[in-house]
Amino acid sequence: ARQLVYYTLVPQTGWRVVAVLPQARILRAALGVMGPLAALLLAISGLFVAYVTSLGRAIARPIGQISQASREIAGGGGLERPVRSQRADEIGQLSLAFSQMQRAMRQRLDELSLLLGVSNDVAATVNLGEGMSAVLQGILRGTGAAGARAVIRNPNGPAPLAFAEGPAAAAMAVLDRAVVRHMRGEAELDLTTPAEIEAELASTPPVAALFALPLRLAGEYQGALYLGYRQPHYFDSNERRLLRTLAGQASVLVQNAYLFAAAEGGRRRLAAVLASTPNAVLVTDQTDRVLLLNPAMERAFGLQAADAVGRPVADVLAAGEAGPPLVRLIADKRAAAEGALDLVAGGRDFLAAVSTVYTSDGQAIGRVAVLQDVTELKEVDRLKSEFLDGISHDLRSPLTYMRNYVGLLPLADDPALQQQYVDRIASGIDRMSALVEGLLEMANLRAGTGLHFDRVDVREALAEVAAEYASPAWMRGIRLLVETGDGLPPVKADPNLLRRALTNYVTNAIKYAPQSGPVRLRAEAAGEEVVLSVVDHGPGIAPAEARHLFEKFYRGGQGTADRPPGSGLGLAIVKSIAELHGGRVWCASEPGQATTFYLALPIFRD
């Protein structure tokens, strides 16, 4: 200070100012007034003040550093810059303790960061290989081990699954079997020297120290995780804690991978079933939004799954005649709505059934609609009805006039008239026999009994059939011509069945194309097949009828008064014969033009 204030104690009034003097005058006054003693006291006082100031600074500096580091730690940092002090007193001990706390916190923070990273990697994947690699790499980073391995049960095969990380991991594979067997009944295995490893696992160790933990799912042993060091190593409590945590992460990974594999397997099986079924399937959630539709549903309603999923079902099925009724059935959540509905979509007939999907506790979570394609069933039902109508007519008609002629026989006196009646009765019997024989032949073909495949010359087979039916054809105004090329290879066939197929084609032409000129029986080689054909010049066949010609019980000329008699089995028998030979049949025709029936059979190979 530049000035010094002198105070004097005045009795009964307290301290009062005596004088305020400049610093120089103060010193001169003090020396003059107090003398040498005052000067000595003043020097001692200065030294004391300097000592106290120095001591305060020595104490305040480390305390300030600790305080600053504490504030940085509270703010999320402060662990990278340690607090150091060379003092040997309590302040030094405090600094040392704080520095040790920093190291412990930094180590724990690094450990938590490592565990968080591994946990994120495990949570981000259901691939067992990727996740286990993250766990093993985390072990190596957290412990400094030379190698880490995990060996777990393979749910899809007898050989276990093994995963490895680190430079010593490949050499450690010789310990897999012993470790897995040993850990089945152990909580953990701590072997700090090669001698301990050899004694415990009965194997020459490729590492000098080993630590192992079991992997369990719901109490069931699934395998083991272990790591090794190239030098003897003591596993402290921090390492053990880290390894137990990472082993827990590995167990969670294995469980998730198994669950995902099971769920994915179920999903793929369901997807395969839905993709292969001819029934259209549509699944909605509790808000009537589309969750799933299979390819059959896409085809039936002209939809795309990528565009439909997630949208309201009312919007997805808004177009078309079949959509709105199906939407109303799906939207009706009453139990009474668990019914069926006849729909027509994409030119196909469907029987739609809708039901509710429930959780295990009975909560409704959506609806599923299954549309069964009944087009073929309705067609079969129609054909059956037509067959029954036709067969009943074909049976009733001969029975009726046979009964009539039997009743007339006693009344006929003329032997010639009686013979005429008998002939007509015999004709009716022949018609009924032919019908029964056709049905029996279809049954035998389905059974595939009594077949004898051999080398058959196609030209000879055509010539025989043409010669046999030349006379009936001539009587119907038809000439049978055989046209084959040179070098025609033989076919592998049952001679009787091949002749039966050609006979059905020829008799069909005679029956349905009378007075039409020549009917040509042809054969030519085409690739690995010989294609036989019968060409007539009759009235032709409409496309709507052509696709049904080879169906059982179907007869051409439906609804016409002059339709020739028959059971509708002839062409179906030809198709069955072709299928038994590994061949195929088809027809090419248009109304008013030539009609060609084809039969392709495989070439005979020695």
Coordinates of C-alpha atoms in Angstrom, one line a residue:
A1 CA 0.0 0.0 0.0
R2 CA 1.1 3.5 -0.6
Q3 CA -0.4 4.8 2.6
L4 CA -0.6 3.5 6.1
V5 CA -3.4 4.4 8.4
Y6 CA -2.5 4.8 12.1
Y7 CA -5.2 4.0 14.6
T8 CA -5.2 4.8 18.3
L9 CA -7.5 3.3 20.9
V10 CA -9.4 6.0 22.6
P11 CA -11.0 4.9 25.9
Q12 CA -14.7 4.6 25.9
T13 CA -15.0 5.6 22.2
G14 CA -13.0 2.8 20.4
W15 CA -10.5 3.1 17.6
R16 CA -10.1 6.4 15.8
V17 CA -7.8 7.6 13.0
V18 CA -4.7 9.3 14.2
A19 CA -3.0 10.0 10.8
V20 CA -2.8 8.9 7.2
L21 CA 0.7 9.2 5.9
P22 CA 2.4 8.3 2.6
Q23 CA 4.5 5.1 2.6
A24 CA 7.9 6.8 2.7
R25 CA 6.9 9.0 5.6
I26 CA 5.4 6.0 7.3
L27 CA 8.7 4.1 7.2
R28 CA 10.7 7.1 8.4
A29 CA 8.2 7.7 11.1
A30 CA 8.2 4.2 12.2
L31 CA 12.0 4.0 12.3
G32 CA 12.1 7.2 14.2
V33 CA 9.4 6.4 16.6
M34 CA 9.9 2.6 17.3
G35 CA 13.5 2.2 16.6
P36 CA 15.4 -1.0 15.9
L37 CA 12.8 -3.2 17.6
A38 CA 10.1 -2.0 15.4
A39 CA 12.2 -2.6 12.3
L40 CA 12.9 -6.2 13.4
L41 CA 9.2 -6.9 14.0
L42 CA 8.3 -5.5 10.6
A43 CA 10.9 -7.8 8.9
I44 CA 9.6 -10.8 10.7
S45 CA 6.1 -9.9 9.7
G46 CA 7.0 -9.7 6.0
L47 CA 8.7 -13.1 6.1
F48 CA 5.7 -14.6 7.8
V49 CA 3.4 -13.2 5.2
A50 CA 5.6 -14.5 2.4
Y51 CA 5.7 -18.0 3.9
V52 CA 1.9 -18.1 4.4
T53 CA 1.4 -16.9 0.8
S54 CA 3.7 -19.6 -0.6
L55 CA 2.1 -22.3 1.6
G56 CA -1.3 -21.3 0.4
R57 CA -0.3 -21.4 -3.2
A58 CA 1.3 -24.9 -2.7
I59 CA -2.0 -26.2 -1.2
A60 CA -4.3 -24.3 -3.5
R61 CA -2.7 -25.5 -6.8
P62 CA -3.3 -29.3 -6.4
I63 CA -6.7 -28.6 -4.8
G64 CA -7.6 -26.4 -7.8
Q65 CA -6.4 -29.1 -10.2
I66 CA -8.6 -31.7 -8.5
S67 CA -11.5 -29.3 -8.5
Q68 CA -11.1 -28.5 -12.2
A69 CA -10.8 -32.2 -13.1
S70 CA -13.9 -33.0 -11.0
R71 CA -15.8 -30.3 -12.9
E72 CA -14.6 -31.8 -16.2
I73 CA -15.6 -35.3 -15.1
A74 CA -19.0 -34.0 -14.2
G75 CA -19.2 -32.5 -17.7
G76 CA -18.2 -35.8 -19.4
G77 CA -14.5 -35.4 -19.7
G78 CA -11.5 -35.0 -17.4
L79 CA -10.3 -38.6 -17.5
E80 CA -7.6 -38.1 -20.2
R81 CA -5.5 -35.5 -18.2
P82 CA -4.4 -37.1 -14.8
V83 CA -3.8 -35.0 -11.7
R84 CA -0.2 -35.4 -10.5
S85 CA 1.6 -34.2 -7.3
Q86 CA 5.1 -34.9 -6.0
R87 CA 4.1 -34.1 -2.4
A88 CA 4.4 -36.7 0.3
D89 CA 1.8 -35.2 2.7
E90 CA -2.0 -35.5 2.8
I91 CA -2.3 -33.3 -0.3
G92 CA -0.1 -35.6 -2.3
Q93 CA -2.1 -38.7 -1.0
L94 CA -5.3 -36.9 -2.1
S95 CA -3.9 -36.3 -5.5
L96 CA -2.7 -39.9 -5.9
A97 CA -6.1 -41.2 -4.8
F98 CA -7.9 -38.9 -7.2
S99 CA -5.5 -40.0 -10.1
Q100 CA -6.2 -43.7 -9.2
M101 CA -10.0 -42.9 -9.3
Q102 CA -9.5 -41.4 -12.8
R103 CA -7.7 -44.5 -14.1
A104 CA -10.4 -46.8 -12.6
M105 CA -13.2 -44.6 -14.1
R106 CA -11.4 -44.5 -17.5
Q107 CA -10.9 -48.3 -17.4
R108 CA -14.6 -48.8 -16.5
L109 CA -15.7 -46.3 -19.1
D110 CA -13.6 -48.1 -21.8
E111 CA -15.1 -51.4 -20.7
L112 CA -18.7 -50.0 -20.9
S113 CA -17.9 -48.5 -24.3
L114 CA -16.6 -51.9 -25.4
L115 CA -19.7 -53.7 -24.1
L116 CA -22.0 -51.1 -25.7
G117 CA -20.3 -51.5 -29.1
V118 CA -20.5 -55.3 -28.9
S119 CA -24.2 -55.1 -27.7
N120 CA -25.0 -52.8 -30.7
D121 CA -23.3 -55.2 -33.1
V122 CA -25.1 -58.2 -31.7
A123 CA -28.5 -56.4 -31.7
A124 CA -27.9 -55.2 -35.3
T125 CA -27.7 -58.7 -36.8
V126 CA -29.3 -62.1 -36.7
N127 CA -26.4 -63.7 -38.6
L128 CA -24.6 -65.9 -36.1
G129 CA -21.2 -65.6 -37.8
E130 CA -21.3 -61.8 -37.9
G131 CA -22.5 -61.5 -34.3
M132 CA -20.1 -64.0 -32.9
S133 CA -17.2 -62.3 -34.7
A134 CA -18.2 -59.0 -32.9
V135 CA -18.2 -60.8 -29.5
L136 CA -14.9 -62.5 -30.0
Q137 CA -13.2 -59.3 -31.3
G138 CA -14.6 -57.5 -28.2
I139 CA -13.0 -60.1 -26.0
L140 CA -9.6 -59.6 -27.7
R141 CA -9.9 -55.8 -27.4
G142 CA -11.0 -56.0 -23.7
T143 CA -8.4 -58.5 -22.5
G144 CA -5.5 -58.4 -24.9
A145 CA -5.8 -62.2 -25.4
A146 CA -4.0 -63.9 -28.3
G147 CA -7.0 -65.8 -29.5
A148 CA -10.7 -66.4 -28.7
R149 CA -13.0 -69.2 -29.9
A150 CA -16.7 -70.1 -29.5
V151 CA -18.0 -73.6 -30.2
I152 CA -21.8 -74.1 -30.1
R153 CA -24.3 -76.8 -31.0
N154 CA -25.5 -76.9 -34.6
P155 CA -29.3 -77.2 -34.7
N156 CA -29.2 -78.4 -38.3
G157 CA -26.5 -81.0 -38.2
P158 CA -24.2 -83.2 -36.0
A159 CA -21.0 -81.1 -36.4
P160 CA -20.8 -78.1 -34.0
L161 CA -20.4 -74.6 -35.2
A162 CA -17.0 -73.0 -34.5
F163 CA -16.0 -69.3 -34.6
A164 CA -12.6 -67.9 -34.0
E165 CA -10.7 -64.5 -33.8
G166 CA -7.1 -63.6 -33.1
P167 CA -3.7 -64.9 -34.3
A168 CA -3.6 -67.9 -31.9
A169 CA -7.3 -68.9 -32.6
A170 CA -6.5 -71.4 -35.3
A171 CA -4.0 -73.3 -33.2
M172 CA -6.5 -73.3 -30.3
A173 CA -8.9 -75.4 -32.3
V174 CA -7.3 -78.6 -30.9
L175 CA -8.9 -77.7 -27.6
D176 CA -12.4 -77.3 -28.8
R177 CA -13.7 -80.8 -28.0
A178 CA -12.0 -80.9 -24.6
V179 CA -13.3 -77.5 -23.6
V180 CA -16.8 -78.1 -24.7
R181 CA -16.9 -81.4 -22.9
H182 CA -15.4 -80.0 -19.7
M183 CA -17.7 -76.9 -19.6
R184 CA -20.9 -78.9 -19.7
G185 CA -20.9 -79.1 -15.9
E186 CA -18.7 -76.1 -15.0
A187 CA -19.5 -72.4 -14.3
E188 CA -16.1 -71.2 -15.6
L189 CA -12.6 -72.5 -16.2
D190 CA -9.5 -70.5 -15.1
L191 CA -6.1 -72.1 -16.1
T192 CA -3.2 -69.7 -15.7
T193 CA -0.2 -71.9 -16.8
P194 CA 0.5 -74.5 -19.5
A195 CA 0.8 -77.2 -16.8
E196 CA -2.7 -76.5 -15.5
I197 CA -4.1 -76.6 -19.0
E198 CA -2.5 -79.9 -19.8
A199 CA -3.6 -81.4 -16.5
E200 CA -7.2 -80.2 -16.8
L201 CA -7.8 -80.8 -20.5
A202 CA -5.4 -83.7 -21.1
S203 CA -4.0 -82.0 -24.1
T204 CA -0.8 -80.3 -25.1
P205 CA -1.8 -76.6 -25.0
P206 CA -1.0 -74.2 -27.8
V207 CA -1.4 -71.3 -25.3
A208 CA 0.0 -70.6 -21.9
A209 CA -3.2 -69.4 -20.1
L210 CA -6.9 -70.1 -20.8
F211 CA -10.2 -68.9 -19.5
A212 CA -13.5 -70.5 -20.6
L213 CA -17.2 -69.9 -19.9
P214 CA -20.3 -72.0 -20.8
L215 CA -23.0 -70.8 -23.1
R216 CA -26.5 -71.7 -22.0
L217 CA -30.0 -71.0 -23.3
A218 CA -32.9 -71.3 -20.8
G219 CA -30.6 -73.5 -18.7
E220 CA -29.7 -75.8 -21.6
Y221 CA -26.1 -76.2 -22.4
Q222 CA -25.3 -75.0 -26.0
G223 CA -21.5 -74.8 -26.1
A224 CA -18.5 -72.8 -24.7
L225 CA -16.6 -69.6 -25.2
Y226 CA -12.9 -69.5 -24.3
L227 CA -9.8 -67.3 -24.8
G228 CA -6.0 -67.9 -24.5
Y229 CA -2.8 -66.0 -23.9
R230 CA 0.7 -66.8 -25.2
Q231 CA 2.2 -66.2 -21.7
P232 CA 1.0 -67.3 -18.3
H233 CA -1.7 -64.9 -17.2
Y234 CA -3.7 -64.1 -14.1
F235 CA -7.3 -63.2 -14.7
D236 CA -8.4 -60.4 -12.3
S237 CA -11.9 -59.6 -11.3
N238 CA -12.3 -56.9 -13.9
E239 CA -11.5 -59.3 -16.7
R240 CA -13.7 -62.0 -15.3
R241 CA -16.6 -59.5 -15.1
L242 CA -16.0 -58.4 -18.7
L243 CA -15.8 -62.0 -19.9
R244 CA -19.0 -63.0 -18.1
T245 CA -20.9 -60.1 -19.7
L246 CA -19.6 -60.9 -23.2
A247 CA -20.5 -64.6 -22.7
G248 CA -24.0 -63.4 -21.8
Q249 CA -24.1 -61.4 -25.1
A250 CA -23.0 -64.5 -27.0
S251 CA -25.8 -66.5 -25.4
V252 CA -28.3 -63.8 -26.4
L253 CA -26.9 -63.9 -29.9
V254 CA -27.2 -67.7 -30.2
Q255 CA -30.7 -67.5 -28.9
N256 CA -31.7 -64.8 -31.3
A257 CA -30.1 -66.7 -34.2
Y258 CA -31.9 -69.9 -33.3
L259 CA -35.2 -68.1 -32.9
F260 CA -34.7 -66.2 -36.2
A261 CA -33.7 -69.4 -38.0
A262 CA -36.9 -71.2 -36.7
A263 CA -39.1 -68.2 -37.6
E264 CA -37.4 -67.8 -41.0
G265 CA -37.8 -71.5 -41.7
G266 CA -41.5 -71.3 -40.8
R267 CA -41.9 -68.2 -42.9
R268 CA -40.3 -69.8 -45.9
R269 CA -42.4 -72.9 -45.5
L270 CA -45.5 -70.8 -45.3
A271 CA -44.4 -68.7 -48.3
A272 CA -43.7 -71.9 -50.3
V273 CA -47.2 -73.2 -49.4
L274 CA -48.9 -70.0 -50.2
A275 CA -46.9 -69.7 -53.5
S276 CA -47.7 -73.2 -54.6
T277 CA -51.4 -73.4 -53.6
P278 CA -53.9 -72.7 -56.3
N279 CA -56.1 -71.1 -53.7
A280 CA -56.0 -67.3 -53.4
V281 CA -55.1 -66.1 -49.9
L282 CA -55.5 -62.5 -48.5
V283 CA -54.5 -61.6 -44.9
T284 CA -55.5 -58.3 -43.2
D285 CA -54.7 -56.7 -39.9
Q286 CA -57.1 -55.5 -37.2
T287 CA -57.6 -52.2 -39.2
D288 CA -58.4 -54.0 -42.4
R289 CA -55.1 -53.2 -44.1
V290 CA -53.5 -55.8 -46.3
L291 CA -50.7 -57.7 -44.7
L292 CA -50.1 -60.5 -47.2
L293 CA -51.5 -61.9 -50.5
N294 CA -50.1 -64.8 -52.4
P295 CA -49.4 -65.2 -56.2
A296 CA -52.8 -66.8 -56.8
M297 CA -54.5 -63.8 -55.3
E298 CA -52.4 -61.5 -57.5
R299 CA -53.4 -63.4 -60.6
A300 CA -57.1 -63.7 -59.7
F301 CA -57.6 -59.9 -59.1
G302 CA -54.7 -58.5 -61.2
L303 CA -52.8 -57.2 -58.1
Q304 CA -49.2 -56.6 -57.2
A305 CA -48.2 -57.5 -53.6
A306 CA -45.7 -54.7 -53.4
D307 CA -48.4 -52.1 -54.2
A308 CA -51.2 -53.7 -52.1
V309 CA -49.5 -54.5 -48.8
G310 CA -50.2 -51.8 -46.2
R311 CA -53.2 -50.3 -48.0
P312 CA -56.8 -50.6 -46.9
V313 CA -58.4 -53.7 -48.4
A314 CA -61.3 -51.6 -49.6
D315 CA -58.9 -49.6 -51.8
V316 CA -57.1 -52.7 -53.0
L317 CA -60.2 -54.5 -54.1
A318 CA -62.2 -51.5 -55.2
A319 CA -62.2 -52.5 -58.8
G320 CA -64.0 -55.5 -60.3
E321 CA -67.3 -57.3 -59.6
A322 CA -65.8 -59.7 -57.1
G323 CA -64.0 -57.1 -54.9
P324 CA -66.8 -55.3 -53.1
P325 CA -68.6 -58.4 -51.9
L326 CA -65.3 -59.8 -50.6
V327 CA -64.5 -56.5 -48.8
R328 CA -67.9 -56.5 -47.1
L329 CA -67.3 -60.1 -45.9
I330 CA -63.8 -59.2 -44.6
A331 CA -65.1 -56.1 -42.8
D332 CA -67.9 -57.9 -41.1
K333 CA -66.3 -58.9 -37.8
R334 CA -69.3 -60.8 -36.5
A335 CA -69.0 -64.5 -35.8
A336 CA -71.9 -65.0 -38.2
A337 CA -69.7 -63.6 -41.0
E338 CA -67.4 -66.7 -40.8
G339 CA -69.0 -68.0 -44.0
A340 CA -68.4 -68.6 -47.7
L341 CA -69.2 -66.6 -50.8
D342 CA -69.3 -67.5 -54.5
L343 CA -67.2 -65.1 -56.6
V344 CA -66.1 -64.8 -60.2
A345 CA -62.7 -63.1 -60.7
G346 CA -60.4 -63.1 -63.7
G347 CA -62.7 -65.5 -65.5
R348 CA -62.4 -68.1 -62.7
D349 CA -64.9 -69.3 -60.2
F350 CA -63.9 -69.0 -56.5
L351 CA -65.5 -70.1 -53.2
A352 CA -64.3 -67.5 -50.7
A353 CA -64.2 -68.3 -46.9
V354 CA -63.2 -65.6 -44.4
S355 CA -62.2 -66.2 -40.8
T356 CA -60.7 -64.2 -37.9
V357 CA -57.1 -64.6 -36.7
Y358 CA -56.8 -64.7 -32.9
T359 CA -53.8 -64.4 -30.5
S360 CA -53.2 -67.0 -27.8
D361 CA -55.2 -64.8 -25.3
G362 CA -58.2 -64.6 -27.7
Q363 CA -57.6 -61.1 -29.1
A364 CA -58.5 -60.6 -32.7
I365 CA -55.6 -59.4 -34.8
G366 CA -56.9 -59.7 -38.3
R367 CA -58.8 -61.6 -40.9
V368 CA -57.8 -64.2 -43.5
A369 CA -59.7 -64.8 -46.7
V370 CA -59.1 -68.1 -48.6
L371 CA -60.5 -68.2 -52.1
Q372 CA -60.7 -71.8 -53.5
D373 CA -60.6 -72.0 -57.2
V374 CA -63.5 -74.2 -58.1
T375 CA -63.5 -73.6 -61.8
E376 CA -62.3 -77.1 -62.6
L377 CA -64.6 -78.6 -60.0
K378 CA -67.6 -76.8 -61.6
E379 CA -66.4 -77.9 -65.0
V380 CA -66.1 -81.5 -63.8
D381 CA -69.5 -81.3 -62.3
R382 CA -70.9 -80.0 -65.6
L383 CA -69.2 -82.8 -67.5
K384 CA -70.5 -85.3 -65.0
S385 CA -74.0 -84.0 -65.4
E386 CA -73.7 -84.1 -69.2
F387 CA -72.2 -87.6 -69.0
L388 CA -74.9 -88.8 -66.8
D389 CA -77.5 -87.3 -69.2
G390 CA -75.8 -88.8 -72.2
I391 CA -75.1 -92.2 -70.6
S392 CA -78.6 -92.4 -69.3
H393 CA -79.9 -91.6 -72.7
D394 CA -77.5 -94.1 -74.3
L395 CA -78.6 -96.8 -71.9
R396 CA -82.3 -95.9 -71.8
S397 CA -82.7 -95.8 -75.6
P398 CA -81.5 -99.3 -76.4
L399 CA -83.3 -100.7 -73.3
T400 CA -86.5 -99.0 -74.4
Y401 CA -86.6 -100.3 -77.9
M402 CA -85.2 -103.7 -76.8
R403 CA -88.1 -104.0 -74.5
N404 CA -90.5 -102.9 -77.2
Y405 CA -89.1 -105.5 -79.7
V406 CA -89.1 -108.2 -77.1
G407 CA -92.8 -107.4 -76.5
L408 CA -93.5 -107.5 -80.3
L409 CA -91.7 -110.8 -80.9
P410 CA -94.7 -113.0 -79.7
L411 CA -97.0 -111.0 -81.9
A412 CA -94.9 -111.4 -85.1
D413 CA -96.0 -114.4 -87.3
D414 CA -93.5 -113.7 -90.1
P415 CA -90.1 -115.3 -89.4
A416 CA -88.4 -112.5 -91.3
L417 CA -90.0 -109.9 -89.1
Q418 CA -89.0 -111.8 -86.0
Q419 CA -85.4 -112.0 -87.2
Q420 CA -85.5 -108.2 -87.8
Y421 CA -86.7 -107.7 -84.2
V422 CA -84.0 -110.0 -82.9
D423 CA -81.3 -108.1 -84.9
R424 CA -82.4 -104.8 -83.5
I425 CA -82.3 -106.3 -80.0
A426 CA -78.8 -107.5 -80.7
S427 CA -77.8 -104.0 -81.9
G428 CA -79.0 -102.5 -78.7
I429 CA -77.0 -105.1 -76.7
D430 CA -73.9 -104.2 -78.8
R431 CA -74.3 -100.5 -78.0
M432 CA -74.6 -101.2 -74.3
S433 CA -71.6 -103.6 -74.4
A434 CA -69.5 -101.0 -76.2
L435 CA -70.3 -98.4 -73.5
V436 CA -69.5 -100.8 -70.6
E437 CA -66.3 -101.9 -72.4
G438 CA -65.2 -98.2 -72.8
L439 CA -65.7 -97.6 -69.1
L440 CA -63.7 -100.8 -68.2
E441 CA -60.9 -99.8 -70.6
M442 CA -60.6 -96.4 -68.9
A443 CA -60.3 -98.1 -65.5
N444 CA -57.6 -100.4 -66.8
L445 CA -55.6 -97.6 -68.4
R446 CA -55.7 -95.7 -65.1
A447 CA -54.4 -98.8 -63.3
G448 CA -51.7 -99.3 -66.0
T449 CA -51.9 -103.1 -65.8
G450 CA -51.1 -105.6 -68.6
L451 CA -48.8 -103.2 -70.6
H452 CA -46.1 -104.6 -72.9
F453 CA -43.8 -102.0 -74.5
D454 CA -41.9 -103.0 -77.7
R455 CA -40.4 -101.7 -80.9
V456 CA -43.4 -100.8 -83.2
D457 CA -43.2 -99.9 -86.9
V458 CA -45.5 -96.9 -87.2
R459 CA -46.1 -97.4 -91.0
E460 CA -47.3 -100.9 -90.5
A461 CA -49.6 -99.8 -87.6
L462 CA -51.2 -97.1 -89.8
A463 CA -51.6 -99.5 -92.8
E464 CA -53.3 -102.2 -90.6
V465 CA -55.8 -99.7 -89.2
A466 CA -56.5 -98.2 -92.7
A467 CA -57.1 -101.7 -94.1
E468 CA -59.4 -102.7 -91.3
Y469 CA -61.6 -99.6 -91.5
A470 CA -61.5 -99.2 -95.3
S471 CA -64.9 -100.7 -95.8
P472 CA -66.8 -98.8 -93.1
A473 CA -65.2 -95.6 -94.3
W474 CA -66.2 -96.3 -97.9
M475 CA -69.8 -96.8 -96.8
R476 CA -69.7 -93.3 -95.2
G477 CA -68.2 -91.7 -98.3
I478 CA -64.6 -91.6 -97.0
R479 CA -61.3 -92.9 -98.4
L480 CA -58.5 -93.7 -96.0
L481 CA -55.0 -92.8 -97.2
V482 CA -51.7 -93.6 -95.5
E483 CA -48.9 -91.0 -96.0
T484 CA -45.5 -91.5 -94.4
G485 CA -42.0 -90.4 -95.3
D486 CA -39.0 -92.6 -95.8
G487 CA -36.7 -93.6 -93.0
L488 CA -39.4 -93.2 -90.3
P489 CA -38.0 -94.5 -87.0
P490 CA -39.9 -96.9 -84.8
V491 CA -41.6 -95.9 -81.6
K492 CA -41.6 -97.5 -78.1
A493 CA -45.2 -98.5 -77.5
D494 CA -47.6 -101.2 -76.5
P495 CA -48.8 -102.4 -80.0
N496 CA -52.4 -103.1 -78.9
L497 CA -52.8 -99.7 -77.2
L498 CA -51.2 -97.9 -80.2
R499 CA -53.7 -99.6 -82.5
R500 CA -56.5 -98.7 -80.1
A501 CA -55.5 -95.0 -80.2
L502 CA -55.3 -94.9 -84.0
T503 CA -58.6 -96.8 -84.2
N504 CA -60.3 -94.2 -82.0
Y505 CA -59.0 -91.3 -84.2
V506 CA -60.1 -93.0 -87.4
T507 CA -63.6 -94.0 -86.2
N508 CA -64.0 -90.5 -84.9
A509 CA -63.3 -89.1 -88.4
I510 CA -65.7 -91.6 -90.0
K511 CA -68.4 -90.8 -87.4
Y512 CA -68.2 -87.0 -87.5
A513 CA -67.0 -86.3 -91.1
P514 CA -69.1 -88.4 -93.4
Q515 CA -69.1 -87.8 -97.1
S516 CA -66.0 -85.5 -96.7
G517 CA -63.5 -87.1 -99.0
P518 CA -60.2 -88.6 -98.1
V519 CA -59.0 -89.0 -94.5
R520 CA -55.2 -89.0 -94.3
L521 CA -53.2 -91.1 -91.8
R522 CA -49.8 -89.5 -91.5
A523 CA -46.5 -90.0 -89.5
E524 CA -43.3 -88.0 -89.4
A525 CA -40.3 -87.7 -87.2
A526 CA -39.9 -84.6 -85.1
G527 CA -36.9 -84.4 -82.7
E528 CA -37.1 -87.2 -80.2
E529 CA -40.7 -88.1 -81.2
V530 CA -42.7 -89.6 -84.0
V531 CA -45.9 -87.5 -84.6
L532 CA -48.9 -89.5 -85.9
S533 CA -51.9 -87.6 -87.2
V534 CA -55.4 -88.2 -88.7
V535 CA -56.7 -85.4 -90.9
D536 CA -60.3 -85.2 -92.0
H537 CA -62.3 -82.6 -94.0
G538 CA -65.4 -82.5 -91.9
P539 CA -67.3 -79.5 -90.4
G540 CA -64.5 -78.6 -88.1
I541 CA -64.6 -77.9 -84.4
A542 CA -65.2 -74.6 -82.6
P543 CA -62.4 -73.4 -80.3
A544 CA -64.7 -73.5 -77.3
E545 CA -65.2 -77.2 -77.8
A546 CA -61.7 -78.0 -78.9
R547 CA -60.2 -77.5 -75.5
H548 CA -62.5 -80.1 -74.0
L549 CA -62.2 -82.8 -76.6
F550 CA -59.8 -85.0 -74.6
E551 CA -61.8 -84.8 -71.4
K552 CA -63.6 -87.8 -70.0
F553 CA -67.3 -88.0 -71.0
Y554 CA -67.1 -84.9 -73.3
R555 CA -68.8 -85.3 -76.7
G556 CA -68.6 -82.9 -79.6
G557 CA -71.7 -81.3 -81.1
Q558 CA -73.3 -80.6 -77.7
G559 CA -76.9 -79.5 -78.1
T560 CA -77.3 -80.6 -81.7
A561 CA -80.1 -82.9 -82.8
D562 CA -77.9 -84.9 -85.2
R563 CA -75.1 -85.6 -82.8
P564 CA -73.8 -89.2 -83.4
P565 CA -74.2 -91.6 -80.5
G566 CA -71.3 -92.3 -78.2
S567 CA -70.1 -92.2 -74.6
G568 CA -67.5 -89.4 -74.9
L569 CA -64.7 -91.8 -73.9
G570 CA -62.9 -92.3 -77.2
L571 CA -60.6 -89.3 -77.2
A572 CA -60.1 -89.5 -73.4
I573 CA -58.8 -93.1 -73.9
V574 CA -56.4 -91.8 -76.6
K575 CA -55.0 -89.2 -74.1
S576 CA -54.6 -91.9 -71.4
I577 CA -52.7 -94.1 -73.8
A578 CA -50.4 -91.2 -74.8
E579 CA -49.7 -90.4 -71.1
L580 CA -48.8 -94.1 -70.4
H581 CA -46.3 -93.9 -73.2
G582 CA -44.8 -90.6 -72.1
G583 CA -46.3 -88.9 -75.2
R584 CA -48.9 -86.2 -75.8
V585 CA -52.1 -85.5 -77.8
W586 CA -53.6 -82.3 -79.3
C587 CA -56.0 -81.1 -81.9
A588 CA -55.9 -78.4 -84.6
S589 CA -59.2 -77.3 -86.2
E590 CA -61.4 -74.5 -87.1
P591 CA -65.1 -74.5 -88.2
G592 CA -65.6 -75.3 -91.8
Q593 CA -61.9 -76.4 -92.3
A594 CA -59.9 -79.6 -91.9
T595 CA -59.5 -81.1 -88.5
T596 CA -56.2 -82.8 -87.4
F597 CA -55.8 -85.0 -84.4
Y598 CA -52.2 -85.6 -83.3
L599 CA -50.5 -88.3 -81.2
A600 CA -46.8 -87.9 -80.4
L601 CA -44.8 -90.9 -79.1
P602 CA -41.1 -91.2 -78.1
I603 CA -38.7 -92.8 -80.6
F604 CA -37.5 -96.3 -79.8
R605 CA -33.9 -96.3 -78.6
D606 CA -31.9 -99.5 -78.2

